[in-house]
mmCIF file of C-alpha atoms in Angstrom:
data_model
loop_
_atom_site.group_PDB
_atom_site.id
_atom_site.type_symbol
_atom_site.label_atom_id
_atom_site.label_comp_id
_atom_site.label_asym_id
_atom_site.label_seq_id
_atom_site.Cartn_x
_atom_site.Cartn_y
_atom_site.Cartn_z
ATOM 1 C CA UNK E 1 57.621 123.988 -85.890
ATOM 2 C CA UNK E 2 57.755 121.414 -88.670
ATOM 3 C CA UNK E 3 61.153 120.745 -90.200
ATOM 4 C CA UNK E 4 61.438 120.472 -94.000
ATOM 5 C CA UNK E 5 63.932 118.225 -95.692
ATOM 6 C CA UNK E 6 65.548 120.095 -98.619
ATOM 7 C CA UNK E 7 67.281 117.927 -101.231
ATOM 8 C CA UNK E 8 70.963 118.744 -101.470
ATOM 9 C CA UNK E 9 73.141 118.871 -104.569
ATOM 10 C CA UNK E 10 73.664 115.737 -106.572
ATOM 11 C CA UNK E 11 70.093 115.278 -107.752
ATOM 12 C CA UNK E 12 68.959 112.917 -104.994
ATOM 13 C CA UNK E 13 65.774 114.875 -104.566
ATOM 14 C CA UNK E 14 65.000 115.364 -108.260
ATOM 15 C CA UNK E 15 62.092 113.572 -109.846
ATOM 16 C CA UNK E 16 62.593 110.399 -111.850
ATOM 17 C CA UNK E 17 61.299 112.147 -115.026
ATOM 18 C CA UNK E 18 63.857 114.953 -114.655
ATOM 19 C CA UNK E 19 66.747 112.509 -114.172
ATOM 20 C CA UNK E 20 65.565 110.489 -117.193
ATOM 21 C CA UNK E 21 65.372 113.625 -119.356
ATOM 22 C CA UNK E 22 68.924 114.582 -118.353
ATOM 23 C CA UNK E 23 70.235 111.132 -119.320
ATOM 24 C CA UNK E 24 68.700 111.450 -122.785
ATOM 25 C CA UNK E 25 69.862 115.024 -123.441
ATOM 26 C CA UNK E 26 72.897 115.800 -125.600
ATOM 27 C CA UNK E 27 75.173 118.227 -123.810
ATOM 28 C CA UNK E 28 76.579 119.976 -126.884
ATOM 29 C CA UNK E 29 73.097 120.618 -128.287
ATOM 30 C CA UNK E 30 71.889 121.890 -124.935
ATOM 31 C CA UNK E 31 74.868 124.241 -124.659
ATOM 32 C CA UNK E 32 74.463 125.531 -128.223
ATOM 33 C CA UNK E 33 70.807 126.356 -127.582
ATOM 34 C CA UNK E 34 71.799 128.014 -124.313
ATOM 35 C CA UNK E 35 74.215 130.257 -126.233
ATOM 36 C CA UNK E 36 71.476 131.336 -128.652
ATOM 37 C CA UNK E 37 69.156 132.127 -125.757
ATOM 38 C CA UNK E 38 71.957 134.018 -124.028
ATOM 39 C CA UNK E 39 72.679 136.163 -127.099
ATOM 40 C CA UNK E 40 68.977 137.044 -127.282
ATOM 41 C CA UNK E 41 68.797 137.847 -123.556
ATOM 42 C CA UNK E 42 71.849 140.124 -123.861
ATOM 43 C CA UNK E 43 70.162 142.330 -126.426
ATOM 44 C CA UNK E 44 71.016 140.447 -129.609
ATOM 45 C CA UNK E 45 74.817 140.612 -129.497
ATOM 46 C CA UNK E 46 77.650 139.856 -127.054
ATOM 47 C CA UNK E 47 81.384 139.196 -126.878
ATOM 48 C CA UNK E 48 82.858 135.715 -126.532
ATOM 49 C CA UNK E 49 83.973 136.460 -122.975
ATOM 50 C CA UNK E 50 80.516 137.721 -121.988
ATOM 51 C CA UNK E 51 78.799 134.690 -123.495
ATOM 52 C CA UNK E 52 81.141 132.220 -121.839
ATOM 53 C CA UNK E 53 80.704 133.855 -118.444
ATOM 54 C CA UNK E 54 76.933 134.176 -118.728
ATOM 55 C CA UNK E 55 76.473 130.583 -119.974
ATOM 56 C CA UNK E 56 78.959 129.104 -117.499
ATOM 57 C CA UNK E 57 81.236 127.703 -120.215
ATOM 58 C CA UNK E 58 84.968 127.911 -120.711
ATOM 59 C CA UNK E 59 86.192 130.137 -123.549
ATOM 60 C CA UNK E 60 87.384 127.260 -125.758
ATOM 61 C CA UNK E 61 84.093 125.336 -125.574
ATOM 62 C CA UNK E 62 82.109 128.500 -126.184
ATOM 63 C CA UNK E 63 84.238 129.374 -129.227
ATOM 64 C CA UNK E 64 83.817 125.912 -130.806
ATOM 65 C CA UNK E 65 80.050 125.957 -130.270
ATOM 66 C CA UNK E 66 79.776 129.419 -131.798
ATOM 67 C CA UNK E 67 81.832 128.309 -134.816
ATOM 68 C CA UNK E 68 79.332 125.497 -135.444
ATOM 69 C CA UNK E 69 76.367 127.842 -135.046
ATOM 70 C CA UNK E 70 77.968 130.309 -137.461
ATOM 71 C CA UNK E 71 78.552 127.528 -139.999
ATOM 72 C CA UNK E 72 74.808 126.767 -139.945
ATOM 73 C CA UNK E 73 73.890 130.494 -139.926
ATOM 74 C CA UNK E 74 72.254 130.320 -136.490
ATOM 75 C CA UNK E 75 74.812 132.848 -135.276
ATOM 76 C CA UNK E 76 77.060 135.399 -136.967
ATOM 77 C CA UNK E 77 80.066 137.596 -136.184
ATOM 78 C CA UNK E 78 79.423 141.325 -136.310
ATOM 79 C CA UNK E 79 81.776 142.765 -138.978
ATOM 80 C CA UNK E 80 84.525 144.964 -137.551
ATOM 81 C CA UNK E 81 83.606 144.199 -133.940
ATOM 82 C CA UNK E 82 84.343 141.343 -131.550
ATOM 83 C CA UNK E 83 80.692 140.546 -131.144
ATOM 84 C CA UNK E 84 78.455 137.591 -131.895
ATOM 85 C CA UNK E 85 74.821 138.015 -132.943
ATOM 86 C CA UNK E 86 71.886 135.828 -133.938
ATOM 87 C CA UNK E 87 72.078 134.607 -137.537
ATOM 88 C CA UNK E 88 69.595 134.745 -140.369
ATOM 89 C CA UNK E 89 68.506 131.145 -139.843
ATOM 90 C CA UNK E 90 66.858 132.178 -136.580
ATOM 91 C CA UNK E 91 64.705 134.696 -138.430
ATOM 92 C CA UNK E 92 63.847 132.043 -141.037
ATOM 93 C CA UNK E 93 62.627 129.635 -138.360
ATOM 94 C CA UNK E 94 60.764 132.398 -136.562
ATOM 95 C CA UNK E 95 59.088 133.387 -139.806
ATOM 96 C CA UNK E 96 58.062 129.752 -140.388
ATOM 97 C CA UNK E 97 56.516 129.647 -136.900
ATOM 98 C CA UNK E 98 54.575 132.817 -137.624
ATOM 99 C CA UNK E 99 53.179 131.298 -140.811
ATOM 100 C CA UNK E 100 52.017 128.178 -138.977
ATOM 101 C CA UNK E 101 50.214 130.395 -136.475
ATOM 102 C CA UNK E 102 49.000 132.916 -139.055
ATOM 103 C CA UNK E 103 45.674 131.293 -140.129
ATOM 104 C CA UNK E 104 44.549 130.848 -136.517
ATOM 105 C CA UNK E 105 45.410 134.396 -135.510
ATOM 106 C CA UNK E 106 43.981 135.857 -138.705
ATOM 107 C CA UNK E 107 40.620 134.083 -138.415
ATOM 108 C CA UNK E 108 38.719 136.771 -136.443
ATOM 109 C CA UNK E 109 39.991 139.483 -138.802
ATOM 110 C CA UNK E 110 38.989 137.530 -141.903
ATOM 111 C CA UNK E 111 35.538 136.986 -140.437
ATOM 112 C CA UNK E 112 35.127 140.653 -139.545
ATOM 113 C CA UNK E 113 36.143 141.849 -143.029
ATOM 114 C CA UNK E 114 33.813 139.290 -144.567
ATOM 115 C CA UNK E 115 30.941 140.307 -142.270
ATOM 116 C CA UNK E 116 31.407 144.069 -142.658
ATOM 117 C CA UNK E 117 31.938 144.105 -146.438
ATOM 118 C CA UNK E 118 30.049 140.979 -147.510
ATOM 119 C CA UNK E 119 32.873 140.213 -149.953
ATOM 120 C CA UNK E 120 35.194 137.248 -150.534
ATOM 121 C CA UNK E 121 38.264 137.460 -148.287
ATOM 122 C CA UNK E 122 41.635 135.723 -148.673
ATOM 123 C CA UNK E 123 44.690 135.226 -146.465
ATOM 124 C CA UNK E 124 48.010 134.448 -148.151
ATOM 125 C CA UNK E 125 51.678 134.064 -147.215
ATOM 126 C CA UNK E 126 55.017 133.488 -148.889
ATOM 127 C CA UNK E 127 56.007 129.816 -148.769
ATOM 128 C CA UNK E 128 59.227 128.840 -150.497
ATOM 129 C CA UNK E 129 58.951 129.637 -154.187
ATOM 130 C CA UNK E 130 55.326 130.748 -154.166
ATOM 131 C CA UNK E 131 52.688 132.946 -152.562
ATOM 132 C CA UNK E 132 50.008 130.627 -151.198
ATOM 133 C CA UNK E 133 46.407 131.231 -150.107
ATOM 134 C CA UNK E 134 46.053 129.748 -146.601
ATOM 135 C CA UNK E 135 42.437 130.611 -145.787
ATOM 136 C CA UNK E 136 39.384 132.219 -147.346
ATOM 137 C CA UNK E 137 35.835 133.315 -146.576
ATOM 138 C CA UNK E 138 33.144 133.215 -149.263
ATOM 139 C CA UNK E 139 31.162 136.352 -150.079
ATOM 140 C CA UNK E 140 27.756 136.793 -148.474
ATOM 141 C CA UNK E 141 26.157 138.294 -151.593
ATOM 142 C CA UNK E 142 24.175 136.323 -154.170
ATOM 143 C CA UNK E 143 26.431 137.779 -156.864
ATOM 144 C CA UNK E 144 29.934 136.976 -155.734
ATOM 145 C CA UNK E 145 33.517 136.498 -156.864
ATOM 146 C CA UNK E 146 34.260 132.769 -157.125
ATOM 147 C CA UNK E 147 37.968 132.910 -156.344
ATOM 148 C CA UNK E 148 38.030 131.408 -152.839
ATOM 149 C CA UNK E 149 40.537 128.644 -153.538
ATOM 150 C CA UNK E 150 43.426 127.512 -151.350
ATOM 151 C CA UNK E 151 46.920 126.974 -152.698
ATOM 152 C CA UNK E 152 49.438 128.767 -154.880
ATOM 153 C CA UNK E 153 48.266 131.965 -156.547
ATOM 154 C CA UNK E 154 49.083 131.896 -160.257
ATOM 155 C CA UNK E 155 49.754 135.594 -160.887
ATOM 156 C CA UNK E 156 51.302 137.558 -157.995
ATOM 157 C CA UNK E 157 52.086 140.423 -160.372
ATOM 158 C CA UNK E 158 48.398 140.768 -161.277
ATOM 159 C CA UNK E 159 46.610 140.063 -157.971
ATOM 160 C CA UNK E 160 46.286 142.496 -155.081
ATOM 161 C CA UNK E 161 47.200 139.908 -152.459
ATOM 162 C CA UNK E 162 50.338 139.003 -154.405
ATOM 163 C CA UNK E 163 51.355 142.619 -154.986
ATOM 164 C CA UNK E 164 50.797 143.387 -151.289
ATOM 165 C CA UNK E 165 53.531 140.874 -150.448
ATOM 166 C CA UNK E 166 55.832 141.663 -153.390
ATOM 167 C CA UNK E 167 55.883 145.341 -152.416
ATOM 168 C CA UNK E 168 57.895 144.599 -149.256
ATOM 169 C CA UNK E 169 60.419 142.182 -150.762
ATOM 170 C CA UNK E 170 63.890 142.849 -152.200
ATOM 171 C CA UNK E 171 63.954 143.154 -155.983
ATOM 172 C CA UNK E 172 65.908 139.891 -156.340
ATOM 173 C CA UNK E 173 63.164 138.081 -154.415
ATOM 174 C CA UNK E 174 60.492 139.611 -156.662
ATOM 175 C CA UNK E 175 62.358 138.316 -159.713
ATOM 176 C CA UNK E 176 62.428 134.851 -158.135
ATOM 177 C CA UNK E 177 58.683 134.820 -157.480
ATOM 178 C CA UNK E 178 57.802 135.834 -161.041
ATOM 179 C CA UNK E 179 60.467 133.670 -162.671
ATOM 180 C CA UNK E 180 57.781 132.071 -164.873
ATOM 181 C CA UNK E 181 57.129 135.451 -166.472
ATOM 182 C CA UNK E 182 54.491 138.149 -166.187
ATOM 183 C CA UNK E 183 51.684 136.584 -168.173
ATOM 184 C CA UNK E 184 48.931 138.821 -169.519
ATOM 185 C CA UNK E 185 45.490 137.795 -168.237
ATOM 186 C CA UNK E 186 43.418 140.824 -169.238
ATOM 187 C CA UNK E 187 44.068 144.111 -171.072
ATOM 188 C CA UNK E 188 44.759 145.644 -167.619
ATOM 189 C CA UNK E 189 47.549 143.224 -166.619
ATOM 190 C CA UNK E 190 50.950 144.828 -166.058
ATOM 191 C CA UNK E 191 53.529 142.739 -167.939
ATOM 192 C CA UNK E 192 56.514 145.103 -167.845
ATOM 193 C CA UNK E 193 58.871 144.611 -164.859
ATOM 194 C CA UNK E 194 59.840 148.307 -164.433
ATOM 195 C CA UNK E 195 56.135 149.209 -164.459
ATOM 196 C CA UNK E 196 55.502 146.552 -161.793
ATOM 197 C CA UNK E 197 58.300 147.928 -159.611
ATOM 198 C CA UNK E 198 56.815 151.416 -159.938
ATOM 199 C CA UNK E 199 53.371 150.143 -158.916
ATOM 200 C CA UNK E 200 54.905 148.358 -155.900
ATOM 201 C CA UNK E 201 56.491 151.662 -154.854
ATOM 202 C CA UNK E 202 53.009 153.235 -154.787
ATOM 203 C CA UNK E 203 51.733 150.278 -152.752
ATOM 204 C CA UNK E 204 54.433 150.789 -150.110
ATOM 205 C CA UNK E 205 53.522 154.461 -149.937
ATOM 206 C CA UNK E 206 49.750 153.977 -149.657
ATOM 207 C CA UNK E 207 49.834 150.749 -147.625
ATOM 208 C CA UNK E 208 47.472 148.793 -149.875
ATOM 209 C CA UNK E 209 47.208 147.301 -153.364
ATOM 210 C CA UNK E 210 44.480 147.321 -156.012
ATOM 211 C CA UNK E 211 43.708 144.772 -158.708
ATOM 212 C CA UNK E 212 41.339 146.472 -161.130
ATOM 213 C CA UNK E 213 40.443 143.607 -163.471
ATOM 214 C CA UNK E 214 44.154 142.788 -163.860
ATOM 215 C CA UNK E 215 43.673 139.076 -163.285
ATOM 216 C CA UNK E 216 39.986 138.379 -163.901
ATOM 217 C CA UNK E 217 37.596 140.489 -166.002
ATOM 218 C CA UNK E 218 34.835 141.997 -163.881
ATOM 219 C CA UNK E 219 36.725 141.487 -160.577
ATOM 220 C CA UNK E 220 38.069 144.267 -158.336
ATOM 221 C CA UNK E 221 40.343 143.417 -155.364
ATOM 222 C CA UNK E 222 42.020 145.290 -152.537
ATOM 223 C CA UNK E 223 44.879 143.817 -150.484
ATOM 224 C CA UNK E 224 47.305 144.850 -147.740
ATOM 225 C CA UNK E 225 50.335 143.273 -146.095
ATOM 226 C CA UNK E 226 50.744 141.837 -142.596
ATOM 227 C CA UNK E 227 54.161 142.641 -141.112
ATOM 228 C CA UNK E 228 56.058 141.717 -137.958
ATOM 229 C CA UNK E 229 58.186 143.644 -135.461
ATOM 230 C CA UNK E 230 61.099 143.788 -137.914
ATOM 231 C CA UNK E 231 58.958 145.120 -140.747
ATOM 232 C CA UNK E 232 59.201 141.742 -142.502
ATOM 233 C CA UNK E 233 56.118 140.796 -144.493
ATOM 234 C CA UNK E 234 54.345 137.853 -142.828
ATOM 235 C CA UNK E 235 51.415 137.582 -145.229
ATOM 236 C CA UNK E 236 48.550 139.572 -146.715
ATOM 237 C CA UNK E 237 44.768 139.845 -146.707
ATOM 238 C CA UNK E 238 42.628 140.791 -149.684
ATOM 239 C CA UNK E 239 38.935 141.276 -150.406
ATOM 240 C CA UNK E 240 37.451 140.667 -153.871
ATOM 241 C CA UNK E 241 34.237 142.063 -155.338
ATOM 242 C CA UNK E 242 32.528 142.209 -158.726
ATOM 243 C CA UNK E 243 33.043 145.522 -160.497
ATOM 244 C CA UNK E 244 29.268 146.073 -160.409
ATOM 245 C CA UNK E 245 29.625 146.799 -156.655
ATOM 246 C CA UNK E 246 32.942 148.646 -156.884
ATOM 247 C CA UNK E 247 31.627 152.197 -156.509
ATOM 248 C CA UNK E 248 33.714 154.736 -154.579
ATOM 249 C CA UNK E 249 31.768 154.320 -151.343
ATOM 250 C CA UNK E 250 31.985 150.518 -151.244
ATOM 251 C CA UNK E 251 35.630 150.436 -152.362
ATOM 252 C CA UNK E 252 36.498 152.865 -149.556
ATOM 253 C CA UNK E 253 34.687 150.692 -147.013
ATOM 254 C CA UNK E 254 36.429 147.518 -148.202
ATOM 255 C CA UNK E 255 39.803 149.259 -148.218
ATOM 256 C CA UNK E 256 39.312 150.566 -144.681
ATOM 257 C CA UNK E 257 38.258 147.136 -143.361
ATOM 258 C CA UNK E 258 41.225 145.387 -145.018
ATOM 259 C CA UNK E 259 43.642 147.994 -143.664
ATOM 260 C CA UNK E 260 42.134 147.827 -140.175
ATOM 261 C CA UNK E 261 42.432 144.044 -140.159
ATOM 262 C CA UNK E 262 46.006 143.883 -141.439
ATOM 263 C CA UNK E 263 47.189 146.637 -139.108
ATOM 264 C CA UNK E 264 45.635 144.980 -136.064
ATOM 265 C CA UNK E 265 47.098 141.612 -137.036
ATOM 266 C CA UNK E 266 50.498 143.208 -137.682
ATOM 267 C CA UNK E 267 50.346 144.695 -134.182
ATOM 268 C CA UNK E 268 49.809 141.184 -132.797
ATOM 269 C CA UNK E 269 53.049 140.167 -134.506
ATOM 270 C CA UNK E 270 54.856 143.086 -132.910
ATOM 271 C CA UNK E 271 54.763 145.640 -135.731
ATOM 272 C CA UNK E 272 54.956 149.254 -134.598
ATOM 273 C CA UNK E 273 51.874 151.322 -135.459
ATOM 274 C CA UNK E 274 52.548 153.402 -138.558
ATOM 275 C CA UNK E 275 50.866 156.770 -138.871
ATOM 276 C CA UNK E 276 49.608 156.758 -142.448
ATOM 277 C CA UNK E 277 47.132 159.123 -143.968
ATOM 278 C CA UNK E 278 44.322 157.298 -145.713
ATOM 279 C CA UNK E 279 44.512 158.396 -149.357
ATOM 280 C CA UNK E 280 41.294 159.111 -151.161
ATOM 281 C CA UNK E 281 40.046 156.437 -153.544
ATOM 282 C CA UNK E 282 40.434 158.816 -156.478
ATOM 283 C CA UNK E 283 44.069 159.509 -155.536
ATOM 284 C CA UNK E 284 44.807 155.811 -155.166
ATOM 285 C CA UNK E 285 43.201 155.087 -158.517
ATOM 286 C CA UNK E 286 45.420 157.691 -160.127
ATOM 287 C CA UNK E 287 48.494 155.809 -158.891
#
């Protein structure tokens, strides 16, 4: 029988790298992060006493750390209850992480939509004060829509990819994103805010958005949102085609591919599958 020497308490048996890391760590930061992890592990909310016991902290230290986290909106007190929960800043950071990962995770879906429809495909997301195209795939047809540019989209109120995102935002946020006004680009552009809000209501109901020559003459686009486990919009995918190819059969195929891609990608981000009846193209056009 071979005896094993087990390092006792005090760190004598810990590696040099571990001891070095401990010397360079800041205890208050480590404890604050531990509290956030503990709140999450306890189902998203907990009392001060529960948090202190679970994290191995005294009540006073725990209270001071929580006060700092609340000040920075990393934690919050549940109104009317003696509970602490994760703050909005956590969701903001999580959303930022999703956006960094979005182009990589969306790539196979963009390629499939592009391959199956032959049309130009875009991926966009909300970044600060703008909706920005993060990736695109050029059309495979000789006659194509030349809109595959990265960067800020100029007319979210008139483009399907922009409307797909706007449809799931609070009205105040929509106002912020169109603060420069609703410029008219073609005779089909919606420039009246109440009319835009009504169109966004139809988009939420159907699950997808159309741009029928609203931004560029001769261009027809279909877009749909990507959402996460909280229902928050993460981004959107759209496909653009010249109106010469936009017959009912092809529009239906493009719509189905865009919806399939965005729903599958949403599922990757934790969104619950929504049972939605696919409206007929004629019905969608009427809306």
